[in-house]
mmCIF file of C-alpha atoms in Angstrom:
data_model
loop_
_atom_site.group_PDB
_atom_site.id
_atom_site.type_symbol
_atom_site.label_atom_id
_atom_site.label_comp_id
_atom_site.label_asym_id
_atom_site.label_seq_id
_atom_site.Cartn_x
_atom_site.Cartn_y
_atom_site.Cartn_z
ATOM 1 C CA UNK A 1 0.051 -0.037 0.051
ATOM 2 C CA UNK A 2 1.320 3.396 -1.016
ATOM 3 C CA UNK A 3 1.711 6.259 1.550
ATOM 4 C CA UNK A 4 -1.120 8.764 1.886
ATOM 5 C CA UNK A 5 -2.767 11.612 3.601
ATOM 6 C CA UNK A 6 -6.540 11.686 3.832
ATOM 7 C CA UNK A 7 -8.759 14.704 4.979
ATOM 8 C CA UNK A 8 -12.209 14.718 3.914
ATOM 9 C CA UNK A 9 -13.378 18.276 5.238
ATOM 10 C CA UNK A 10 -16.994 18.010 3.435
ATOM 11 C CA UNK A 11 -19.871 17.780 5.850
ATOM 12 C CA UNK A 12 -22.798 15.478 4.302
ATOM 13 C CA UNK A 13 -26.412 15.882 5.207
ATOM 14 C CA UNK A 14 -27.940 12.590 3.818
ATOM 15 C CA UNK A 15 -31.713 11.937 3.305
ATOM 16 C CA UNK A 16 -35.026 13.075 3.116
ATOM 17 C CA UNK A 17 -35.676 16.822 4.023
ATOM 18 C CA UNK A 18 -31.956 17.513 4.368
ATOM 19 C CA UNK A 19 -32.436 20.459 2.362
ATOM 20 C CA UNK A 20 -33.454 22.414 5.457
ATOM 21 C CA UNK A 21 -29.663 22.508 6.346
ATOM 22 C CA UNK A 22 -29.252 25.319 3.778
ATOM 23 C CA UNK A 23 -29.929 27.535 6.384
ATOM 24 C CA UNK A 24 -26.172 26.788 7.483
ATOM 25 C CA UNK A 25 -25.231 29.108 4.662
ATOM 26 C CA UNK A 26 -26.096 32.258 6.720
ATOM 27 C CA UNK A 27 -22.888 31.308 8.724
ATOM 28 C CA UNK A 28 -20.585 32.060 5.736
ATOM 29 C CA UNK A 29 -21.798 35.645 4.627
ATOM 30 C CA UNK A 30 -24.946 37.103 2.840
ATOM 31 C CA UNK A 31 -24.303 36.755 -0.904
ATOM 32 C CA UNK A 32 -24.552 33.453 -2.564
ATOM 33 C CA UNK A 33 -24.190 32.486 -6.401
ATOM 34 C CA UNK A 34 -26.606 29.657 -7.159
ATOM 35 C CA UNK A 35 -25.164 27.612 -10.098
ATOM 36 C CA UNK A 36 -27.386 24.962 -11.993
ATOM 37 C CA UNK A 37 -27.829 23.480 -15.533
ATOM 38 C CA UNK A 38 -30.629 23.480 -17.741
ATOM 39 C CA UNK A 39 -33.564 24.294 -15.389
ATOM 40 C CA UNK A 40 -34.967 20.865 -14.441
ATOM 41 C CA UNK A 41 -34.535 22.006 -10.709
ATOM 42 C CA UNK A 42 -37.311 24.388 -11.382
ATOM 43 C CA UNK A 43 -39.505 21.625 -12.478
ATOM 44 C CA UNK A 44 -38.936 19.458 -9.767
ATOM 45 C CA UNK A 45 -39.432 21.878 -6.828
ATOM 46 C CA UNK A 46 -35.740 21.866 -5.669
ATOM 47 C CA UNK A 47 -35.006 25.560 -6.691
ATOM 48 C CA UNK A 48 -38.259 27.022 -5.172
ATOM 49 C CA UNK A 49 -37.231 24.919 -1.835
ATOM 50 C CA UNK A 50 -33.756 26.328 -1.816
ATOM 51 C CA UNK A 51 -34.768 29.973 -2.570
ATOM 52 C CA UNK A 52 -37.454 29.789 0.052
ATOM 53 C CA UNK A 53 -34.732 28.754 2.765
ATOM 54 C CA UNK A 54 -32.136 31.105 1.489
ATOM 55 C CA UNK A 55 -34.616 34.174 1.504
ATOM 56 C CA UNK A 56 -35.759 33.143 5.207
ATOM 57 C CA UNK A 57 -32.190 33.286 6.356
ATOM 58 C CA UNK A 58 -31.561 36.781 4.841
ATOM 59 C CA UNK A 59 -29.443 35.564 1.955
ATOM 60 C CA UNK A 60 -29.027 37.613 -1.214
ATOM 61 C CA UNK A 61 -29.001 35.330 -4.391
ATOM 62 C CA UNK A 62 -27.417 35.739 -7.692
ATOM 63 C CA UNK A 63 -27.753 32.948 -10.431
ATOM 64 C CA UNK A 64 -25.793 31.257 -13.019
ATOM 65 C CA UNK A 65 -27.686 28.828 -15.180
ATOM 66 C CA UNK A 66 -26.952 26.726 -18.060
ATOM 67 C CA UNK A 67 -24.089 24.719 -16.922
ATOM 68 C CA UNK A 68 -23.052 22.027 -19.667
ATOM 69 C CA UNK A 69 -22.884 18.271 -19.251
ATOM 70 C CA UNK A 70 -19.009 18.756 -19.917
ATOM 71 C CA UNK A 71 -18.666 22.016 -18.181
ATOM 72 C CA UNK A 72 -16.992 24.698 -20.399
ATOM 73 C CA UNK A 73 -14.347 27.198 -19.208
ATOM 74 C CA UNK A 74 -16.606 30.092 -20.722
ATOM 75 C CA UNK A 75 -19.122 29.330 -18.137
ATOM 76 C CA UNK A 76 -16.582 29.305 -15.366
ATOM 77 C CA UNK A 77 -15.229 32.630 -16.631
ATOM 78 C CA UNK A 78 -18.818 34.241 -16.453
ATOM 79 C CA UNK A 79 -19.433 32.877 -12.963
ATOM 80 C CA UNK A 80 -16.098 34.092 -11.772
ATOM 81 C CA UNK A 81 -16.946 37.607 -13.043
ATOM 82 C CA UNK A 82 -20.337 37.672 -11.233
ATOM 83 C CA UNK A 83 -18.413 36.692 -8.047
ATOM 84 C CA UNK A 84 -15.942 39.489 -8.345
ATOM 85 C CA UNK A 85 -18.486 42.163 -9.459
ATOM 86 C CA UNK A 86 -21.170 41.305 -6.875
ATOM 87 C CA UNK A 87 -18.830 40.398 -3.924
ATOM 88 C CA UNK A 88 -20.205 36.937 -3.516
ATOM 89 C CA UNK A 89 -19.322 35.136 -0.462
ATOM 90 C CA UNK A 90 -20.045 31.453 -1.354
ATOM 91 C CA UNK A 91 -21.040 29.357 -4.270
ATOM 92 C CA UNK A 92 -24.143 27.030 -4.239
ATOM 93 C CA UNK A 93 -24.090 24.227 -7.031
ATOM 94 C CA UNK A 94 -27.531 22.457 -7.409
ATOM 95 C CA UNK A 95 -27.018 19.658 -9.969
ATOM 96 C CA UNK A 96 -24.892 16.696 -10.768
ATOM 97 C CA UNK A 97 -21.066 16.557 -11.099
ATOM 98 C CA UNK A 98 -20.762 18.918 -14.036
ATOM 99 C CA UNK A 99 -22.504 21.512 -11.895
ATOM 100 C CA UNK A 100 -20.354 20.989 -9.057
ATOM 101 C CA UNK A 101 -17.222 21.049 -10.967
ATOM 102 C CA UNK A 102 -18.036 24.141 -12.622
ATOM 103 C CA UNK A 103 -18.705 25.636 -9.264
ATOM 104 C CA UNK A 104 -15.691 24.549 -7.684
ATOM 105 C CA UNK A 105 -13.514 26.348 -10.308
ATOM 106 C CA UNK A 106 -15.715 29.296 -10.085
ATOM 107 C CA UNK A 107 -15.132 29.455 -6.590
ATOM 108 C CA UNK A 108 -11.217 29.304 -6.972
ATOM 109 C CA UNK A 109 -11.267 31.659 -9.914
ATOM 110 C CA UNK A 110 -13.286 34.213 -7.666
ATOM 111 C CA UNK A 111 -9.762 34.524 -5.544
ATOM 112 C CA UNK A 112 -7.626 34.461 -8.570
ATOM 113 C CA UNK A 113 -6.590 37.552 -10.825
ATOM 114 C CA UNK A 114 -5.760 35.835 -13.843
ATOM 115 C CA UNK A 115 -7.706 33.762 -16.369
ATOM 116 C CA UNK A 116 -9.546 30.729 -14.908
ATOM 117 C CA UNK A 117 -8.044 28.198 -17.406
ATOM 118 C CA UNK A 118 -4.741 28.749 -15.638
ATOM 119 C CA UNK A 119 -6.241 26.813 -12.657
ATOM 120 C CA UNK A 120 -7.300 24.016 -14.919
ATOM 121 C CA UNK A 121 -3.998 23.402 -16.306
ATOM 122 C CA UNK A 122 -1.889 24.218 -13.562
ATOM 123 C CA UNK A 123 -3.733 23.635 -9.984
ATOM 124 C CA UNK A 124 -0.637 24.800 -8.121
ATOM 125 C CA UNK A 125 -2.130 28.415 -8.767
ATOM 126 C CA UNK A 126 -5.204 27.546 -6.778
ATOM 127 C CA UNK A 127 -4.479 29.212 -3.510
ATOM 128 C CA UNK A 128 -8.091 30.122 -2.040
ATOM 129 C CA UNK A 129 -11.516 29.449 -2.980
ATOM 130 C CA UNK A 130 -14.800 30.565 -1.798
ATOM 131 C CA UNK A 131 -16.878 28.217 0.325
ATOM 132 C CA UNK A 132 -18.706 25.720 -1.946
ATOM 133 C CA UNK A 133 -21.963 24.060 -1.131
ATOM 134 C CA UNK A 134 -24.044 21.626 -3.334
ATOM 135 C CA UNK A 135 -27.514 19.864 -3.710
ATOM 136 C CA UNK A 136 -26.838 16.842 -5.623
ATOM 137 C CA UNK A 137 -29.336 15.784 -8.103
ATOM 138 C CA UNK A 138 -27.340 12.850 -9.967
ATOM 139 C CA UNK A 139 -25.379 9.977 -8.543
ATOM 140 C CA UNK A 140 -22.131 9.623 -10.736
ATOM 141 C CA UNK A 141 -19.043 11.589 -10.409
ATOM 142 C CA UNK A 142 -18.597 11.832 -6.505
ATOM 143 C CA UNK A 143 -17.787 15.485 -6.962
ATOM 144 C CA UNK A 144 -19.815 16.212 -3.845
ATOM 145 C CA UNK A 145 -17.012 14.930 -1.480
ATOM 146 C CA UNK A 146 -13.802 15.266 -3.387
ATOM 147 C CA UNK A 147 -11.627 18.301 -4.427
ATOM 148 C CA UNK A 148 -11.370 17.363 -8.289
ATOM 149 C CA UNK A 149 -13.075 19.053 -11.100
ATOM 150 C CA UNK A 150 -12.953 18.555 -14.859
ATOM 151 C CA UNK A 151 -13.502 21.553 -17.279
ATOM 152 C CA UNK A 152 -13.491 21.544 -20.952
ATOM 153 C CA UNK A 153 -12.396 24.069 -23.671
ATOM 154 C CA UNK A 154 -13.846 22.727 -26.935
ATOM 155 C CA UNK A 155 -12.266 25.450 -28.804
ATOM 156 C CA UNK A 156 -9.150 23.820 -28.250
ATOM 157 C CA UNK A 157 -10.675 20.266 -28.129
ATOM 158 C CA UNK A 158 -9.184 20.028 -24.490
ATOM 159 C CA UNK A 159 -10.659 18.547 -21.215
ATOM 160 C CA UNK A 160 -8.541 18.482 -18.188
ATOM 161 C CA UNK A 161 -9.059 17.703 -14.517
ATOM 162 C CA UNK A 162 -7.594 19.851 -11.717
ATOM 163 C CA UNK A 163 -7.613 19.587 -8.074
ATOM 164 C CA UNK A 164 -6.950 21.528 -5.009
ATOM 165 C CA UNK A 165 -7.839 21.134 -1.211
ATOM 166 C CA UNK A 166 -9.452 24.494 -1.617
ATOM 167 C CA UNK A 167 -12.169 23.086 -3.835
ATOM 168 C CA UNK A 168 -13.480 20.458 -1.586
ATOM 169 C CA UNK A 169 -17.218 21.408 -0.810
ATOM 170 C CA UNK A 170 -17.954 22.811 2.562
ATOM 171 C CA UNK A 171 -21.373 20.931 2.787
ATOM 172 C CA UNK A 172 -23.210 18.661 0.420
ATOM 173 C CA UNK A 173 -27.002 17.832 0.729
ATOM 174 C CA UNK A 174 -27.693 14.357 -0.600
ATOM 175 C CA UNK A 175 -31.373 13.372 -0.842
ATOM 176 C CA UNK A 176 -31.726 10.214 -2.998
ATOM 177 C CA UNK A 177 -35.379 11.517 -3.978
ATOM 178 C CA UNK A 178 -33.792 14.386 -5.896
ATOM 179 C CA UNK A 179 -32.474 11.712 -8.305
ATOM 180 C CA UNK A 180 -35.968 10.163 -8.951
ATOM 181 C CA UNK A 181 -36.426 12.292 -12.077
ATOM 182 C CA UNK A 182 -33.034 11.352 -13.629
ATOM 183 C CA UNK A 183 -33.675 9.803 -17.096
ATOM 184 C CA UNK A 184 -32.771 6.185 -17.755
ATOM 185 C CA UNK A 185 -29.820 6.966 -20.025
ATOM 186 C CA UNK A 186 -28.450 9.247 -17.298
ATOM 187 C CA UNK A 187 -29.021 6.741 -14.666
ATOM 188 C CA UNK A 188 -27.074 4.018 -16.654
ATOM 189 C CA UNK A 189 -24.267 6.536 -17.338
ATOM 190 C CA UNK A 190 -24.160 7.525 -13.850
ATOM 191 C CA UNK A 191 -23.804 3.981 -12.851
ATOM 192 C CA UNK A 192 -21.009 3.417 -15.239
ATOM 193 C CA UNK A 193 -19.356 6.414 -14.163
ATOM 194 C CA UNK A 194 -19.373 5.503 -10.348
ATOM 195 C CA UNK A 195 -18.385 1.842 -11.397
ATOM 196 C CA UNK A 196 -15.383 3.290 -13.561
ATOM 197 C CA UNK A 197 -14.129 5.388 -10.513
ATOM 198 C CA UNK A 198 -14.166 2.253 -8.377
ATOM 199 C CA UNK A 199 -12.538 0.210 -11.058
ATOM 200 C CA UNK A 200 -9.773 2.723 -11.682
ATOM 201 C CA UNK A 201 -8.861 2.220 -8.114
ATOM 202 C CA UNK A 202 -9.519 -1.399 -7.762
ATOM 203 C CA UNK A 203 -7.110 -2.438 -10.545
ATOM 204 C CA UNK A 204 -4.033 -0.745 -8.891
ATOM 205 C CA UNK A 205 -4.572 -2.120 -5.255
ATOM 206 C CA UNK A 206 -1.119 -3.720 -4.451
ATOM 207 C CA UNK A 207 -1.552 -5.144 -1.058
ATOM 208 C CA UNK A 208 -4.067 -2.931 -0.111
ATOM 209 C CA UNK A 209 -6.842 -5.489 1.118
ATOM 210 C CA UNK A 210 -8.910 -2.943 3.025
ATOM 211 C CA UNK A 211 -9.339 -0.729 -0.076
ATOM 212 C CA UNK A 212 -9.990 -4.028 -2.374
ATOM 213 C CA UNK A 213 -12.496 -5.283 -0.194
ATOM 214 C CA UNK A 214 -14.519 -2.130 -0.032
ATOM 215 C CA UNK A 215 -14.087 -1.629 -3.492
ATOM 216 C CA UNK A 216 -15.613 -5.068 -4.290
ATOM 217 C CA UNK A 217 -18.664 -4.149 -2.084
ATOM 218 C CA UNK A 218 -19.068 -0.647 -3.751
ATOM 219 C CA UNK A 219 -19.003 -2.459 -7.400
ATOM 220 C CA UNK A 220 -21.629 -5.211 -6.072
ATOM 221 C CA UNK A 221 -23.807 -2.274 -4.617
ATOM 222 C CA UNK A 222 -23.712 -0.576 -7.875
ATOM 223 C CA UNK A 223 -24.200 -3.693 -9.881
ATOM 224 C CA UNK A 224 -27.440 -4.643 -7.808
ATOM 225 C CA UNK A 225 -29.154 -1.259 -7.667
ATOM 226 C CA UNK A 226 -28.423 0.171 -11.094
ATOM 227 C CA UNK A 227 -30.923 -1.871 -12.736
ATOM 228 C CA UNK A 228 -33.488 -1.546 -9.953
ATOM 229 C CA UNK A 229 -33.256 2.151 -10.228
ATOM 230 C CA UNK A 230 -33.787 1.831 -14.041
ATOM 231 C CA UNK A 231 -36.888 -0.189 -13.639
ATOM 232 C CA UNK A 232 -38.189 1.646 -10.696
ATOM 233 C CA UNK A 233 -36.844 5.311 -10.748
ATOM 234 C CA UNK A 234 -38.401 6.152 -7.354
ATOM 235 C CA UNK A 235 -37.199 3.028 -5.451
ATOM 236 C CA UNK A 236 -35.547 5.062 -2.503
ATOM 237 C CA UNK A 237 -33.340 2.322 -1.229
ATOM 238 C CA UNK A 238 -31.954 1.848 -4.758
ATOM 239 C CA UNK A 239 -31.462 5.450 -5.229
ATOM 240 C CA UNK A 240 -29.828 5.805 -1.963
ATOM 241 C CA UNK A 241 -27.323 2.969 -2.178
ATOM 242 C CA UNK A 242 -26.059 4.425 -5.653
ATOM 243 C CA UNK A 243 -25.871 8.028 -4.296
ATOM 244 C CA UNK A 244 -23.640 6.773 -1.309
ATOM 245 C CA UNK A 245 -21.546 4.222 -3.372
ATOM 246 C CA UNK A 246 -20.879 6.998 -5.938
ATOM 247 C CA UNK A 247 -19.687 9.433 -2.955
ATOM 248 C CA UNK A 248 -17.417 6.661 -1.531
ATOM 249 C CA UNK A 249 -15.906 5.536 -5.048
ATOM 250 C CA UNK A 250 -13.887 8.819 -5.224
ATOM 251 C CA UNK A 251 -13.723 10.612 -1.922
ATOM 252 C CA UNK A 252 -10.482 9.160 -1.029
ATOM 253 C CA UNK A 253 -11.333 6.194 1.253
ATOM 254 C CA UNK A 254 -10.982 3.679 -1.400
ATOM 255 C CA UNK A 255 -8.662 5.501 -3.825
ATOM 256 C CA UNK A 256 -6.107 6.717 -1.424
ATOM 257 C CA UNK A 257 -3.090 4.023 -0.705
ATOM 258 C CA UNK A 258 -3.456 2.837 -4.394
ATOM 259 C CA UNK A 259 -1.823 3.801 -7.629
ATOM 260 C CA UNK A 260 -1.965 7.731 -8.028
ATOM 261 C CA UNK A 261 -2.720 7.630 -11.749
ATOM 262 C CA UNK A 262 -5.898 6.547 -13.632
ATOM 263 C CA UNK A 263 -5.753 5.573 -17.202
ATOM 264 C CA UNK A 264 -9.308 5.105 -18.522
ATOM 265 C CA UNK A 265 -10.281 8.662 -17.577
ATOM 266 C CA UNK A 266 -7.620 10.312 -19.500
ATOM 267 C CA UNK A 267 -8.438 8.366 -22.684
ATOM 268 C CA UNK A 268 -12.286 9.111 -22.200
ATOM 269 C CA UNK A 269 -11.536 12.997 -21.728
ATOM 270 C CA UNK A 270 -9.977 12.980 -25.161
ATOM 271 C CA UNK A 271 -13.136 11.356 -26.636
ATOM 272 C CA UNK A 272 -15.425 13.926 -24.698
ATOM 273 C CA UNK A 273 -13.076 16.853 -25.705
ATOM 274 C CA UNK A 274 -13.180 16.089 -29.375
ATOM 275 C CA UNK A 275 -16.855 14.699 -29.534
ATOM 276 C CA UNK A 276 -18.638 16.033 -26.445
ATOM 277 C CA UNK A 277 -20.104 12.626 -25.582
ATOM 278 C CA UNK A 278 -21.503 11.809 -22.215
ATOM 279 C CA UNK A 279 -18.647 10.991 -20.081
ATOM 280 C CA UNK A 280 -20.217 7.861 -18.523
ATOM 281 C CA UNK A 281 -21.054 6.144 -21.785
ATOM 282 C CA UNK A 282 -17.458 6.878 -22.932
ATOM 283 C CA UNK A 283 -16.228 5.090 -20.130
ATOM 284 C CA UNK A 284 -18.496 2.243 -20.179
ATOM 285 C CA UNK A 285 -17.477 1.679 -24.053
ATOM 286 C CA UNK A 286 -13.537 2.040 -23.258
ATOM 287 C CA UNK A 287 -13.440 -0.166 -20.015
ATOM 288 C CA UNK A 288 -13.825 -3.593 -21.502
ATOM 289 C CA UNK A 289 -11.672 -2.740 -24.472
ATOM 290 C CA UNK A 290 -8.827 -1.571 -21.967
ATOM 291 C CA UNK A 291 -9.389 -4.564 -19.879
ATOM 292 C CA UNK A 292 -8.579 -6.933 -22.798
ATOM 293 C CA UNK A 293 -5.758 -4.961 -23.842
ATOM 294 C CA UNK A 294 -4.171 -5.127 -20.582
ATOM 295 C CA UNK A 295 -4.913 -8.554 -19.495
ATOM 296 C CA UNK A 296 -1.610 -10.475 -19.178
ATOM 297 C CA UNK A 297 0.129 -13.084 -17.083
ATOM 298 C CA UNK A 298 1.234 -10.364 -14.885
ATOM 299 C CA UNK A 299 -2.215 -8.850 -14.380
ATOM 300 C CA UNK A 300 -4.335 -12.086 -14.356
ATOM 301 C CA UNK A 301 -4.589 -12.473 -10.823
ATOM 302 C CA UNK A 302 -6.444 -9.279 -10.344
ATOM 303 C CA UNK A 303 -8.822 -10.057 -13.196
ATOM 304 C CA UNK A 304 -9.458 -13.556 -11.647
ATOM 305 C CA UNK A 305 -10.340 -11.669 -8.222
ATOM 306 C CA UNK A 306 -12.648 -9.335 -10.160
ATOM 307 C CA UNK A 307 -14.418 -12.336 -11.799
ATOM 308 C CA UNK A 308 -14.877 -14.202 -8.498
ATOM 309 C CA UNK A 309 -15.566 -11.260 -5.983
ATOM 310 C CA UNK A 310 -17.274 -8.900 -8.043
ATOM 311 C CA UNK A 311 -19.296 -11.066 -10.266
ATOM 312 C CA UNK A 312 -19.499 -14.431 -8.221
ATOM 313 C CA UNK A 313 -17.833 -16.629 -11.185
ATOM 314 C CA UNK A 314 -15.906 -19.697 -10.356
ATOM 315 C CA UNK A 315 -13.723 -22.017 -12.520
ATOM 316 C CA UNK A 316 -10.454 -23.840 -12.617
ATOM 317 C CA UNK A 317 -9.126 -22.033 -15.753
ATOM 318 C CA UNK A 318 -7.897 -18.600 -14.753
ATOM 319 C CA UNK A 319 -7.754 -17.368 -18.264
ATOM 320 C CA UNK A 320 -11.146 -18.284 -18.975
ATOM 321 C CA UNK A 321 -12.223 -16.959 -15.658
ATOM 322 C CA UNK A 322 -10.685 -13.533 -16.197
ATOM 323 C CA UNK A 323 -12.290 -13.359 -19.784
ATOM 324 C CA UNK A 324 -15.709 -14.259 -18.245
ATOM 325 C CA UNK A 325 -15.497 -11.345 -15.751
ATOM 326 C CA UNK A 326 -14.827 -9.052 -18.470
ATOM 327 C CA UNK A 327 -17.715 -10.537 -20.429
ATOM 328 C CA UNK A 328 -20.138 -9.996 -17.556
ATOM 329 C CA UNK A 329 -19.125 -6.448 -17.319
ATOM 330 C CA UNK A 330 -19.829 -6.085 -21.100
ATOM 331 C CA UNK A 331 -23.258 -7.621 -20.624
ATOM 332 C CA UNK A 332 -24.138 -5.429 -17.648
ATOM 333 C CA UNK A 333 -23.197 -2.158 -19.283
ATOM 334 C CA UNK A 334 -24.425 -2.882 -22.756
ATOM 335 C CA UNK A 335 -27.443 -5.277 -22.266
ATOM 336 C CA UNK A 336 -28.630 -4.759 -18.673
ATOM 337 C CA UNK A 337 -28.002 -1.152 -18.569
ATOM 338 C CA UNK A 338 -28.688 -0.352 -22.257
ATOM 339 C CA UNK A 339 -25.570 1.829 -22.702
ATOM 340 C CA UNK A 340 -24.224 2.169 -26.267
ATOM 341 C CA UNK A 341 -21.874 -0.625 -26.997
ATOM 342 C CA UNK A 342 -19.309 1.050 -29.189
ATOM 343 C CA UNK A 343 -17.997 4.436 -30.414
ATOM 344 C CA UNK A 344 -20.020 4.256 -33.546
ATOM 345 C CA UNK A 345 -23.195 4.083 -31.416
ATOM 346 C CA UNK A 346 -22.414 7.287 -29.807
ATOM 347 C CA UNK A 347 -22.011 9.220 -33.195
ATOM 348 C CA UNK A 348 -17.961 8.627 -33.710
ATOM 349 C CA UNK A 349 -17.947 7.357 -37.282
ATOM 350 C CA UNK A 350 -14.337 7.409 -38.098
ATOM 351 C CA UNK A 351 -10.730 7.143 -36.617
ATOM 352 C CA UNK A 352 -9.577 10.210 -37.859
ATOM 353 C CA UNK A 353 -8.699 11.794 -34.492
ATOM 354 C CA UNK A 354 -7.610 8.530 -32.759
ATOM 355 C CA UNK A 355 -3.711 9.404 -33.263
ATOM 356 C CA UNK A 356 -3.939 12.902 -31.736
ATOM 357 C CA UNK A 357 -6.280 11.842 -29.085
ATOM 358 C CA UNK A 358 -3.936 8.949 -28.038
ATOM 359 C CA UNK A 359 -0.945 11.151 -27.912
ATOM 360 C CA UNK A 360 -2.617 13.707 -25.832
ATOM 361 C CA UNK A 361 -3.951 10.893 -23.369
ATOM 362 C CA UNK A 362 -0.473 9.049 -23.167
ATOM 363 C CA UNK A 363 0.765 11.406 -20.440
ATOM 364 C CA UNK A 364 -2.037 10.412 -18.242
ATOM 365 C CA UNK A 365 -1.222 6.665 -18.540
ATOM 366 C CA UNK A 366 2.103 6.587 -17.223
ATOM 367 C CA UNK A 367 2.422 5.392 -13.726
ATOM 368 C CA UNK A 368 -1.046 3.678 -13.875
ATOM 369 C CA UNK A 369 -1.920 -0.083 -13.385
ATOM 370 C CA UNK A 370 -0.451 -0.719 -16.887
ATOM 371 C CA UNK A 371 1.604 2.016 -18.614
ATOM 372 C CA UNK A 372 0.139 2.508 -21.993
ATOM 373 C CA UNK A 373 1.790 4.334 -24.856
ATOM 374 C CA UNK A 374 0.214 6.136 -27.720
ATOM 375 C CA UNK A 375 0.097 2.832 -29.763
ATOM 376 C CA UNK A 376 -1.625 1.039 -27.056
ATOM 377 C CA UNK A 377 -4.310 3.632 -26.583
ATOM 378 C CA UNK A 378 -4.986 3.845 -30.386
ATOM 379 C CA UNK A 379 -5.446 -0.143 -30.230
ATOM 380 C CA UNK A 380 -8.023 0.525 -27.399
ATOM 381 C CA UNK A 381 -9.757 3.069 -29.304
ATOM 382 C CA UNK A 382 -10.006 0.643 -32.313
ATOM 383 C CA UNK A 383 -11.165 -2.247 -30.280
ATOM 384 C CA UNK A 384 -13.985 0.094 -28.937
ATOM 385 C CA UNK A 385 -14.947 1.431 -32.319
#
């Protein structure tokens, strides 16, 4: 197990009625920037409830709407400008991971004199941030309890992750009822996203038994509850288990002590940067192709454990068992959860960008479970095509 430092400063309020805890924001100032996406929170009542509580506690509200599924640096710039102009005291994100990620960088950019993109490509420049609060409406990224944000500049075909302790949310409100209205497509993509986070950790756990067994439990939780939420969107227990599992997949409890580098995410970020596809779908398409590419004599034991302990498979032939585990993952993603099975199914109809995408992704795959060169990544793109 690698050395690590773990500090999770985020206060979680989990369950029904927890939106009342928005009253705590009055302890951090008077002016709040409310950040949200396409406006669904106005249809499901979350917006009105939040406004009522904030007004009752003497808060002055400013709004930034229209955050994109792959949040754009242009939106971050707009939010930072509001913060500086109006003297905003804190940022409240209402939405999923994209909205929270956008809000994190807005909060940091409000304390930075230069262009917010500087903070994306060089996180060492993040030296402070406004307090960040969120109300989660989509179980997927775990952004509600980590210090990471992913921002895109599609004018450059770039999508980068940035991280700073200053961007960890101060408080997150997690009410599973707020995910009842999530579409089947986004429920599936969100489940794939949280599973990918868990597997990125899992396939780098050298002698980290504690994290390994927790990761296996998280994966089984996701595999059990994802299909239930698809068939019965208002099943509280299924939504609650998915929500809490997604949070734990990336908050550091499972990740820390394992390999510091992920690989599938940098590869998928290139797909999103060039084609603006749904992140969870891209991860689901790439993951089995990556698994089959890195399966070797050296990695075989981990894939056997994956087959046995996550999927409950058994057998005497380790190679067949490892492949059977990968096949089970394919069936779960592409049949049970109905996720598009290849890149063509999400609108990528040629391989013209594979080389440049692989070249950019390579730097993110050095030091991961298996180091990948540009040529390896091209082969994974082709296998997923």
